[in-house]
Amino acid sequence: QLGILGNETDGHMCVQLTPDGKKLLIAGTDNGKFLGNGKGLLQIWDPVAEKKLVDMELQKETRICAMARIAPDGKAVVAAELGKAPQPQLTIWDAHSGRRRALLDDAVDIRLIMASGKVDTGLPIVFSADGTLLATMTTKAIKVWNVADGKLKHTLPITEGVPYMIAAAPSGSILAVSYGDPMPRDPSRQPELAKVSGHVQLWDAATGKSLTTLAGSVPYPKTLAFAQDGSRLATASYTWKTGPAD
């Protein structure tokens, strides 16, 4: 252990380092009670000096900051603010001043925020490698936004199945989106409900054009990961054994 950043009473839902290791993003709530009456917490720290650099400007009713990400170049922050409203508000901030740049409409939904808290899923938001674009995912649409002004650039169509995860290549503007069957509530019904083969669609986030489809045989492609050089893409899926236990 090198040090402790923040207060022990804080509830941290997200932490992320920039690629150069010079900035650490911390998000959550200030009292550790995710369903309580605390205040949202969204900060950038210098992890070496153990010094807080910026407090993001939050709405007064924000109780929790979730799904937080800092751009690879360290210039912008995005996070979902949860308060009294039934749906979260996704916001882009300037990482240097802490001021808001834009509010993004219909960019996330509460079901995906709750799902992202599990260890086997990622976040339905991702920055492009150069930090100029932001992709967001709901159960109904994939949207690409300009980070500088928060304007919608593209809406990517959902062709078959439901979207599960998005990932951005480490270089360029390639975006991967995985699709598959809706998850069954009863795992024993998985074989009869598996009607859509899981697949991954590659998009050019800059132009909004589809590049290719990577066909698969699994119905629930839950995670995606690019190789560091962007030449390979790995996927993982849920499976169930419905027979007698060993």
PDB file of C-alpha atoms in Angstrom:
ATOM      1  CA  GLN A   1       0.000   0.000   0.000  1.00  0.00           C
ATOM      2  CA  LEU A   2       1.451   3.336  -1.098  1.00  0.00           C
ATOM      3  CA  GLY A   3      -1.187   5.605   0.412  1.00  0.00           C
ATOM      4  CA  ILE A   4      -4.881   6.311   1.023  1.00  0.00           C
ATOM      5  CA  LEU A   5      -6.668   8.950  -1.028  1.00  0.00           C
ATOM      6  CA  GLY A   6      -9.855  10.609   0.209  1.00  0.00           C
ATOM      7  CA  ASN A   7     -11.754   9.887   3.407  1.00  0.00           C
ATOM      8  CA  GLU A   8     -12.405   6.440   4.836  1.00  0.00           C
ATOM      9  CA  THR A   9     -16.129   7.269   4.976  1.00  0.00           C
ATOM     10  CA  ASP A  10     -16.298   7.869   1.220  1.00  0.00           C
ATOM     11  CA  GLY A  11     -18.018   5.242  -0.911  1.00  0.00           C
ATOM     12  CA  HIS A  12     -15.985   4.781  -4.084  1.00  0.00           C
ATOM     13  CA  MET A  13     -17.859   3.165  -6.982  1.00  0.00           C
ATOM     14  CA  CYS A  14     -15.310   3.873  -9.743  1.00  0.00           C
ATOM     15  CA  VAL A  15     -11.579   4.516  -9.869  1.00  0.00           C
ATOM     16  CA  GLN A  16      -9.474   4.930 -13.016  1.00  0.00           C
ATOM     17  CA  LEU A  17      -5.924   5.977 -13.843  1.00  0.00           C
ATOM     18  CA  THR A  18      -4.981   7.802 -17.028  1.00  0.00           C
ATOM     19  CA  PRO A  19      -2.591   5.796 -19.251  1.00  0.00           C
ATOM     20  CA  ASP A  20       0.378   7.919 -18.125  1.00  0.00           C
ATOM     21  CA  GLY A  21      -0.458   7.272 -14.458  1.00  0.00           C
ATOM     22  CA  LYS A  22      -0.484  10.978 -13.591  1.00  0.00           C
ATOM     23  CA  LYS A  23      -4.189  11.369 -12.811  1.00  0.00           C
ATOM     24  CA  LEU A  24      -6.587   9.193 -10.805  1.00  0.00           C
ATOM     25  CA  LEU A  25     -10.359   9.603 -11.148  1.00  0.00           C
ATOM     26  CA  ILE A  26     -12.487   8.755  -8.100  1.00  0.00           C
ATOM     27  CA  ALA A  27     -16.300   8.629  -8.164  1.00  0.00           C
ATOM     28  CA  GLY A  28     -19.043   7.630  -5.732  1.00  0.00           C
ATOM     29  CA  THR A  29     -20.633   9.239  -2.692  1.00  0.00           C
ATOM     30  CA  ASP A  30     -19.238  11.032   0.350  1.00  0.00           C
ATOM     31  CA  ASN A  31     -20.814   8.899   3.073  1.00  0.00           C
ATOM     32  CA  GLY A  32     -20.388   5.310   1.880  1.00  0.00           C
ATOM     33  CA  LYS A  33     -24.161   4.719   1.825  1.00  0.00           C
ATOM     34  CA  PHE A  34     -25.139   4.287  -1.787  1.00  0.00           C
ATOM     35  CA  LEU A  35     -28.852   4.524  -1.005  1.00  0.00           C
ATOM     36  CA  GLY A  36     -28.527   7.217   1.657  1.00  0.00           C
ATOM     37  CA  ASN A  37     -28.633  10.991   1.630  1.00  0.00           C
ATOM     38  CA  GLY A  38     -24.993  11.687   0.943  1.00  0.00           C
ATOM     39  CA  LYS A  39     -23.579  13.899  -1.770  1.00  0.00           C
ATOM     40  CA  GLY A  40     -22.055  12.790  -5.033  1.00  0.00           C
ATOM     41  CA  LEU A  41     -18.290  12.593  -5.201  1.00  0.00           C
ATOM     42  CA  LEU A  42     -16.274  13.071  -8.415  1.00  0.00           C
ATOM     43  CA  GLN A  43     -12.622  14.024  -8.055  1.00  0.00           C
ATOM     44  CA  ILE A  44      -9.253  13.881  -9.815  1.00  0.00           C
ATOM     45  CA  TRP A  45      -6.140  13.181  -7.740  1.00  0.00           C
ATOM     46  CA  ASP A  46      -2.402  13.126  -8.255  1.00  0.00           C
ATOM     47  CA  PRO A  47      -1.724   9.527  -7.122  1.00  0.00           C
ATOM     48  CA  VAL A  48       2.003  10.114  -6.587  1.00  0.00           C
ATOM     49  CA  ALA A  49       1.743  13.296  -4.523  1.00  0.00           C
ATOM     50  CA  GLU A  50      -1.522  12.017  -2.931  1.00  0.00           C
ATOM     51  CA  LYS A  51      -3.008  15.449  -3.661  1.00  0.00           C
ATOM     52  CA  LYS A  52      -6.535  16.283  -4.832  1.00  0.00           C
ATOM     53  CA  LEU A  53      -6.407  18.265  -8.066  1.00  0.00           C
ATOM     54  CA  VAL A  54     -10.041  18.931  -9.032  1.00  0.00           C
ATOM     55  CA  ASP A  55     -13.573  18.574  -7.630  1.00  0.00           C
ATOM     56  CA  MET A  56     -16.106  18.268 -10.453  1.00  0.00           C
ATOM     57  CA  GLU A  57     -19.053  20.675 -10.369  1.00  0.00           C
ATOM     58  CA  LEU A  58     -22.115  18.526  -9.515  1.00  0.00           C
ATOM     59  CA  GLN A  59     -25.835  19.226  -9.432  1.00  0.00           C
ATOM     60  CA  LYS A  60     -27.192  19.958  -5.937  1.00  0.00           C
ATOM     61  CA  GLU A  61     -29.475  16.908  -5.991  1.00  0.00           C
ATOM     62  CA  THR A  62     -26.719  14.475  -7.029  1.00  0.00           C
ATOM     63  CA  ARG A  63     -26.400  11.690  -4.440  1.00  0.00           C
ATOM     64  CA  ILE A  64     -24.087   9.301  -6.310  1.00  0.00           C
ATOM     65  CA  CYS A  65     -21.686   9.527  -9.244  1.00  0.00           C
ATOM     66  CA  ALA A  66     -21.437   6.241 -11.125  1.00  0.00           C
ATOM     67  CA  MET A  67     -19.990   4.909 -14.390  1.00  0.00           C
ATOM     68  CA  ALA A  68     -17.202   7.496 -14.310  1.00  0.00           C
ATOM     69  CA  ARG A  69     -14.440   7.584 -16.913  1.00  0.00           C
ATOM     70  CA  ILE A  70     -11.567   9.965 -17.661  1.00  0.00           C
ATOM     71  CA  ALA A  71     -10.443  10.430 -21.269  1.00  0.00           C
ATOM     72  CA  PRO A  72      -7.108   8.850 -22.267  1.00  0.00           C
ATOM     73  CA  ASP A  73      -5.586  12.329 -22.704  1.00  0.00           C
ATOM     74  CA  GLY A  74      -6.812  13.353 -19.238  1.00  0.00           C
ATOM     75  CA  LYS A  75      -8.725  16.381 -20.560  1.00  0.00           C
ATOM     76  CA  ALA A  76     -12.359  15.309 -19.993  1.00  0.00           C
ATOM     77  CA  VAL A  77     -14.416  13.323 -17.498  1.00  0.00           C
ATOM     78  CA  VAL A  78     -17.796  11.647 -17.974  1.00  0.00           C
ATOM     79  CA  ALA A  79     -20.049  10.229 -15.268  1.00  0.00           C
ATOM     80  CA  ALA A  80     -23.680   9.492 -14.471  1.00  0.00           C
ATOM     81  CA  GLU A  81     -25.223  11.632 -11.738  1.00  0.00           C
ATOM     82  CA  LEU A  82     -27.925   9.863  -9.723  1.00  0.00           C
ATOM     83  CA  GLY A  83     -30.361  11.795  -7.567  1.00  0.00           C
ATOM     84  CA  LYS A  84     -34.112  12.023  -7.184  1.00  0.00           C
ATOM     85  CA  ALA A  85     -34.885  11.593 -10.885  1.00  0.00           C
ATOM     86  CA  PRO A  86     -35.770   8.033 -12.015  1.00  0.00           C
ATOM     87  CA  GLN A  87     -33.074   8.055 -14.691  1.00  0.00           C
ATOM     88  CA  PRO A  88     -29.434   9.146 -14.290  1.00  0.00           C
ATOM     89  CA  GLN A  89     -27.986  12.184 -16.037  1.00  0.00           C
ATOM     90  CA  LEU A  90     -24.783  11.616 -18.014  1.00  0.00           C
ATOM     91  CA  THR A  91     -22.499  14.651 -17.942  1.00  0.00           C
ATOM     92  CA  ILE A  92     -19.178  15.641 -19.531  1.00  0.00           C
ATOM     93  CA  TRP A  93     -16.801  17.832 -17.494  1.00  0.00           C
ATOM     94  CA  ASP A  94     -13.592  19.681 -18.256  1.00  0.00           C
ATOM     95  CA  ALA A  95     -10.979  17.768 -16.262  1.00  0.00           C
ATOM     96  CA  HIS A  96      -8.816  20.832 -15.608  1.00  0.00           C
ATOM     97  CA  SER A  97     -11.435  23.283 -14.339  1.00  0.00           C
ATOM     98  CA  GLY A  98     -14.090  20.841 -13.081  1.00  0.00           C
ATOM     99  CA  ARG A  99     -16.768  22.758 -14.980  1.00  0.00           C
ATOM    100  CA  ARG A 100     -19.549  21.117 -16.932  1.00  0.00           C
ATOM    101  CA  ARG A 101     -19.238  20.949 -20.693  1.00  0.00           C
ATOM    102  CA  ALA A 102     -22.497  19.238 -21.607  1.00  0.00           C
ATOM    103  CA  LEU A 103     -25.452  17.142 -20.467  1.00  0.00           C
ATOM    104  CA  LEU A 104     -26.122  14.122 -22.698  1.00  0.00           C
ATOM    105  CA  ASP A 105     -29.775  13.221 -23.268  1.00  0.00           C
ATOM    106  CA  ASP A 106     -30.942   9.574 -23.199  1.00  0.00           C
ATOM    107  CA  ALA A 107     -27.345   8.347 -22.999  1.00  0.00           C
ATOM    108  CA  VAL A 108     -27.613   5.735 -20.202  1.00  0.00           C
ATOM    109  CA  ASP A 109     -30.269   3.895 -18.248  1.00  0.00           C
ATOM    110  CA  ILE A 110     -30.421   2.742 -14.642  1.00  0.00           C
ATOM    111  CA  ARG A 111     -30.495  -0.963 -15.512  1.00  0.00           C
ATOM    112  CA  LEU A 112     -27.084  -0.806 -17.166  1.00  0.00           C
ATOM    113  CA  ILE A 113     -25.662   1.181 -14.257  1.00  0.00           C
ATOM    114  CA  MET A 114     -26.774  -1.512 -11.821  1.00  0.00           C
ATOM    115  CA  ALA A 115     -25.420  -4.243 -14.108  1.00  0.00           C
ATOM    116  CA  SER A 116     -22.047  -2.497 -14.389  1.00  0.00           C
ATOM    117  CA  GLY A 117     -21.542  -2.980 -10.646  1.00  0.00           C
ATOM    118  CA  LYS A 118     -20.961  -6.689 -11.180  1.00  0.00           C
ATOM    119  CA  VAL A 119     -17.414  -7.925 -11.547  1.00  0.00           C
ATOM    120  CA  ASP A 120     -18.061  -9.648 -14.883  1.00  0.00           C
ATOM    121  CA  THR A 121     -19.301  -6.620 -16.794  1.00  0.00           C
ATOM    122  CA  GLY A 122     -17.754  -3.396 -17.991  1.00  0.00           C
ATOM    123  CA  LEU A 123     -19.223   0.060 -18.343  1.00  0.00           C
ATOM    124  CA  PRO A 124     -21.596   1.025 -21.188  1.00  0.00           C
ATOM    125  CA  ILE A 125     -19.565   4.183 -21.919  1.00  0.00           C
ATOM    126  CA  VAL A 126     -16.157   4.482 -23.578  1.00  0.00           C
ATOM    127  CA  PHE A 127     -13.872   7.226 -24.902  1.00  0.00           C
ATOM    128  CA  SER A 128     -12.124   6.954 -28.247  1.00  0.00           C
ATOM    129  CA  ALA A 129      -8.347   6.538 -28.115  1.00  0.00           C
ATOM    130  CA  ASP A 130      -7.716  10.235 -28.844  1.00  0.00           C
ATOM    131  CA  GLY A 131     -10.347  11.439 -26.352  1.00  0.00           C
ATOM    132  CA  THR A 132     -12.381  13.366 -28.942  1.00  0.00           C
ATOM    133  CA  LEU A 133     -15.381  10.999 -29.113  1.00  0.00           C
ATOM    134  CA  LEU A 134     -17.540   9.294 -26.505  1.00  0.00           C
ATOM    135  CA  ALA A 135     -19.729   6.240 -27.137  1.00  0.00           C
ATOM    136  CA  THR A 136     -22.675   5.459 -24.857  1.00  0.00           C
ATOM    137  CA  MET A 137     -25.010   2.482 -24.771  1.00  0.00           C
ATOM    138  CA  THR A 138     -28.577   1.922 -23.638  1.00  0.00           C
ATOM    139  CA  THR A 139     -30.810  -1.071 -24.269  1.00  0.00           C
ATOM    140  CA  LYS A 140     -32.255   0.834 -27.234  1.00  0.00           C
ATOM    141  CA  ALA A 141     -29.397   2.688 -28.908  1.00  0.00           C
ATOM    142  CA  ILE A 142     -25.646   3.220 -29.271  1.00  0.00           C
ATOM    143  CA  LYS A 143     -24.740   6.896 -29.539  1.00  0.00           C
ATOM    144  CA  VAL A 144     -21.478   8.650 -30.417  1.00  0.00           C
ATOM    145  CA  TRP A 145     -20.901  12.165 -29.049  1.00  0.00           C
ATOM    146  CA  ASN A 146     -18.359  14.928 -29.584  1.00  0.00           C
ATOM    147  CA  VAL A 147     -16.504  15.350 -26.300  1.00  0.00           C
ATOM    148  CA  ALA A 148     -15.658  19.014 -26.883  1.00  0.00           C
ATOM    149  CA  ASP A 149     -19.271  20.233 -26.990  1.00  0.00           C
ATOM    150  CA  GLY A 150     -21.432  17.204 -26.138  1.00  0.00           C
ATOM    151  CA  LYS A 151     -23.223  17.233 -29.496  1.00  0.00           C
ATOM    152  CA  LEU A 152     -24.599  13.968 -30.862  1.00  0.00           C
ATOM    153  CA  LYS A 153     -22.508  12.814 -33.834  1.00  0.00           C
ATOM    154  CA  HIS A 154     -24.038   9.414 -34.728  1.00  0.00           C
ATOM    155  CA  THR A 155     -26.708   6.983 -33.581  1.00  0.00           C
ATOM    156  CA  LEU A 156     -25.725   3.416 -34.439  1.00  0.00           C
ATOM    157  CA  PRO A 157     -28.612   1.064 -35.291  1.00  0.00           C
ATOM    158  CA  ILE A 158     -29.301  -2.103 -33.326  1.00  0.00           C
ATOM    159  CA  THR A 159     -29.940  -4.786 -35.921  1.00  0.00           C
ATOM    160  CA  GLU A 160     -30.496  -8.032 -34.033  1.00  0.00           C
ATOM    161  CA  GLY A 161     -30.563  -8.965 -30.359  1.00  0.00           C
ATOM    162  CA  VAL A 162     -29.776  -6.579 -27.512  1.00  0.00           C
ATOM    163  CA  PRO A 163     -26.477  -4.717 -26.991  1.00  0.00           C
ATOM    164  CA  TYR A 164     -24.321  -6.042 -24.162  1.00  0.00           C
ATOM    165  CA  MET A 165     -21.031  -4.186 -24.169  1.00  0.00           C
ATOM    166  CA  ILE A 166     -18.943  -1.632 -26.046  1.00  0.00           C
ATOM    167  CA  ALA A 167     -15.174  -1.252 -26.341  1.00  0.00           C
ATOM    168  CA  ALA A 168     -12.890   1.155 -28.185  1.00  0.00           C
ATOM    169  CA  ALA A 169      -9.691   0.123 -29.956  1.00  0.00           C
ATOM    170  CA  PRO A 170      -6.490   1.491 -28.342  1.00  0.00           C
ATOM    171  CA  SER A 171      -5.780   3.453 -31.514  1.00  0.00           C
ATOM    172  CA  GLY A 172      -7.938   4.876 -34.276  1.00  0.00           C
ATOM    173  CA  SER A 173     -11.718   5.186 -34.102  1.00  0.00           C
ATOM    174  CA  ILE A 174     -12.849   1.537 -34.240  1.00  0.00           C
ATOM    175  CA  LEU A 175     -15.709   0.727 -31.861  1.00  0.00           C
ATOM    176  CA  ALA A 176     -16.812  -2.828 -31.012  1.00  0.00           C
ATOM    177  CA  VAL A 177     -20.377  -3.562 -29.868  1.00  0.00           C
ATOM    178  CA  SER A 178     -21.505  -7.025 -28.755  1.00  0.00           C
ATOM    179  CA  TYR A 179     -25.103  -8.200 -29.270  1.00  0.00           C
ATOM    180  CA  GLY A 180     -27.013 -11.288 -28.193  1.00  0.00           C
ATOM    181  CA  ASP A 181     -30.167 -12.716 -26.641  1.00  0.00           C
ATOM    182  CA  PRO A 182     -31.921 -11.034 -23.712  1.00  0.00           C
ATOM    183  CA  MET A 183     -30.735 -12.640 -20.475  1.00  0.00           C
ATOM    184  CA  PRO A 184     -33.318 -15.141 -19.126  1.00  0.00           C
ATOM    185  CA  ARG A 185     -34.508 -14.657 -15.565  1.00  0.00           C
ATOM    186  CA  ASP A 186     -34.499 -18.421 -15.110  1.00  0.00           C
ATOM    187  CA  PRO A 187     -31.108 -19.941 -16.129  1.00  0.00           C
ATOM    188  CA  SER A 188     -32.774 -23.335 -16.719  1.00  0.00           C
ATOM    189  CA  ARG A 189     -34.604 -21.780 -19.690  1.00  0.00           C
ATOM    190  CA  GLN A 190     -31.385 -20.639 -21.367  1.00  0.00           C
ATOM    191  CA  PRO A 191     -31.314 -23.281 -24.139  1.00  0.00           C
ATOM    192  CA  GLU A 192     -34.892 -22.622 -25.288  1.00  0.00           C
ATOM    193  CA  LEU A 193     -34.466 -18.838 -25.205  1.00  0.00           C
ATOM    194  CA  ALA A 194     -31.154 -18.771 -27.080  1.00  0.00           C
ATOM    195  CA  LYS A 195     -32.451 -17.793 -30.514  1.00  0.00           C
ATOM    196  CA  VAL A 196     -29.931 -15.107 -31.484  1.00  0.00           C
ATOM    197  CA  SER A 197     -26.300 -16.099 -31.977  1.00  0.00           C
ATOM    198  CA  GLY A 198     -24.018 -13.698 -30.177  1.00  0.00           C
ATOM    199  CA  HIS A 199     -22.042 -11.466 -32.498  1.00  0.00           C
ATOM    200  CA  VAL A 200     -19.829  -8.397 -32.453  1.00  0.00           C
ATOM    201  CA  GLN A 201     -20.256  -5.453 -34.802  1.00  0.00           C
ATOM    202  CA  LEU A 202     -17.269  -3.256 -35.619  1.00  0.00           C
ATOM    203  CA  TRP A 203     -18.014   0.391 -36.360  1.00  0.00           C
ATOM    204  CA  ASP A 204     -16.030   3.434 -37.385  1.00  0.00           C
ATOM    205  CA  ALA A 205     -16.977   5.846 -34.610  1.00  0.00           C
ATOM    206  CA  ALA A 206     -15.806   8.850 -36.632  1.00  0.00           C
ATOM    207  CA  THR A 207     -18.084   8.168 -39.612  1.00  0.00           C
ATOM    208  CA  GLY A 208     -20.804   5.992 -38.052  1.00  0.00           C
ATOM    209  CA  LYS A 209     -20.284   3.330 -40.742  1.00  0.00           C
ATOM    210  CA  SER A 210     -20.409  -0.417 -40.090  1.00  0.00           C
ATOM    211  CA  LEU A 211     -17.072  -2.113 -40.848  1.00  0.00           C
ATOM    212  CA  THR A 212     -17.756  -5.833 -40.345  1.00  0.00           C
ATOM    213  CA  THR A 213     -19.633  -8.392 -38.264  1.00  0.00           C
ATOM    214  CA  LEU A 214     -17.789 -11.020 -36.234  1.00  0.00           C
ATOM    215  CA  ALA A 215     -20.144 -13.991 -36.001  1.00  0.00           C
ATOM    216  CA  GLY A 216     -20.137 -16.220 -32.924  1.00  0.00           C
ATOM    217  CA  SER A 217     -21.990 -19.110 -31.373  1.00  0.00           C
ATOM    218  CA  VAL A 218     -22.664 -17.832 -27.836  1.00  0.00           C
ATOM    219  CA  PRO A 219     -25.925 -16.010 -27.046  1.00  0.00           C
ATOM    220  CA  TYR A 220     -24.694 -13.796 -24.175  1.00  0.00           C
ATOM    221  CA  PRO A 221     -21.456 -11.945 -25.125  1.00  0.00           C
ATOM    222  CA  LYS A 222     -20.924 -10.053 -21.873  1.00  0.00           C
ATOM    223  CA  THR A 223     -17.384  -8.671 -22.167  1.00  0.00           C
ATOM    224  CA  LEU A 224     -15.030  -7.311 -24.832  1.00  0.00           C
ATOM    225  CA  ALA A 225     -11.307  -6.540 -24.744  1.00  0.00           C
ATOM    226  CA  PHE A 226      -8.958  -5.279 -27.457  1.00  0.00           C
ATOM    227  CA  ALA A 227      -5.285  -6.224 -27.562  1.00  0.00           C
ATOM    228  CA  GLN A 228      -2.960  -3.327 -26.806  1.00  0.00           C
ATOM    229  CA  ASP A 229      -2.049  -2.955 -30.485  1.00  0.00           C
ATOM    230  CA  GLY A 230      -5.702  -3.244 -31.561  1.00  0.00           C
ATOM    231  CA  SER A 231      -5.054  -6.268 -33.795  1.00  0.00           C
ATOM    232  CA  ARG A 232      -7.170  -8.740 -31.805  1.00  0.00           C
ATOM    233  CA  LEU A 233     -10.469  -8.673 -29.930  1.00  0.00           C
ATOM    234  CA  ALA A 234     -11.446 -11.120 -27.174  1.00  0.00           C
ATOM    235  CA  THR A 235     -15.023 -11.863 -26.064  1.00  0.00           C
ATOM    236  CA  ALA A 236     -16.477 -13.772 -23.125  1.00  0.00           C
ATOM    237  CA  SER A 237     -19.976 -15.100 -22.516  1.00  0.00           C
ATOM    238  CA  TYR A 238     -22.258 -16.580 -19.907  1.00  0.00           C
ATOM    239  CA  THR A 239     -23.036 -20.289 -20.177  1.00  0.00           C
ATOM    240  CA  TRP A 240     -25.143 -22.549 -17.958  1.00  0.00           C
ATOM    241  CA  LYS A 241     -25.089 -26.216 -17.176  1.00  0.00           C
ATOM    242  CA  THR A 242     -28.688 -27.276 -16.806  1.00  0.00           C
ATOM    243  CA  GLY A 243     -28.160 -30.972 -16.064  1.00  0.00           C
ATOM    244  CA  PRO A 244     -27.383 -32.641 -12.701  1.00  0.00           C
ATOM    245  CA  ALA A 245     -24.512 -31.092 -10.784  1.00  0.00           C
ATOM    246  CA  ASP A 246     -21.225 -33.020 -10.630  1.00  0.00           C
TER     247      ASP A 246
END
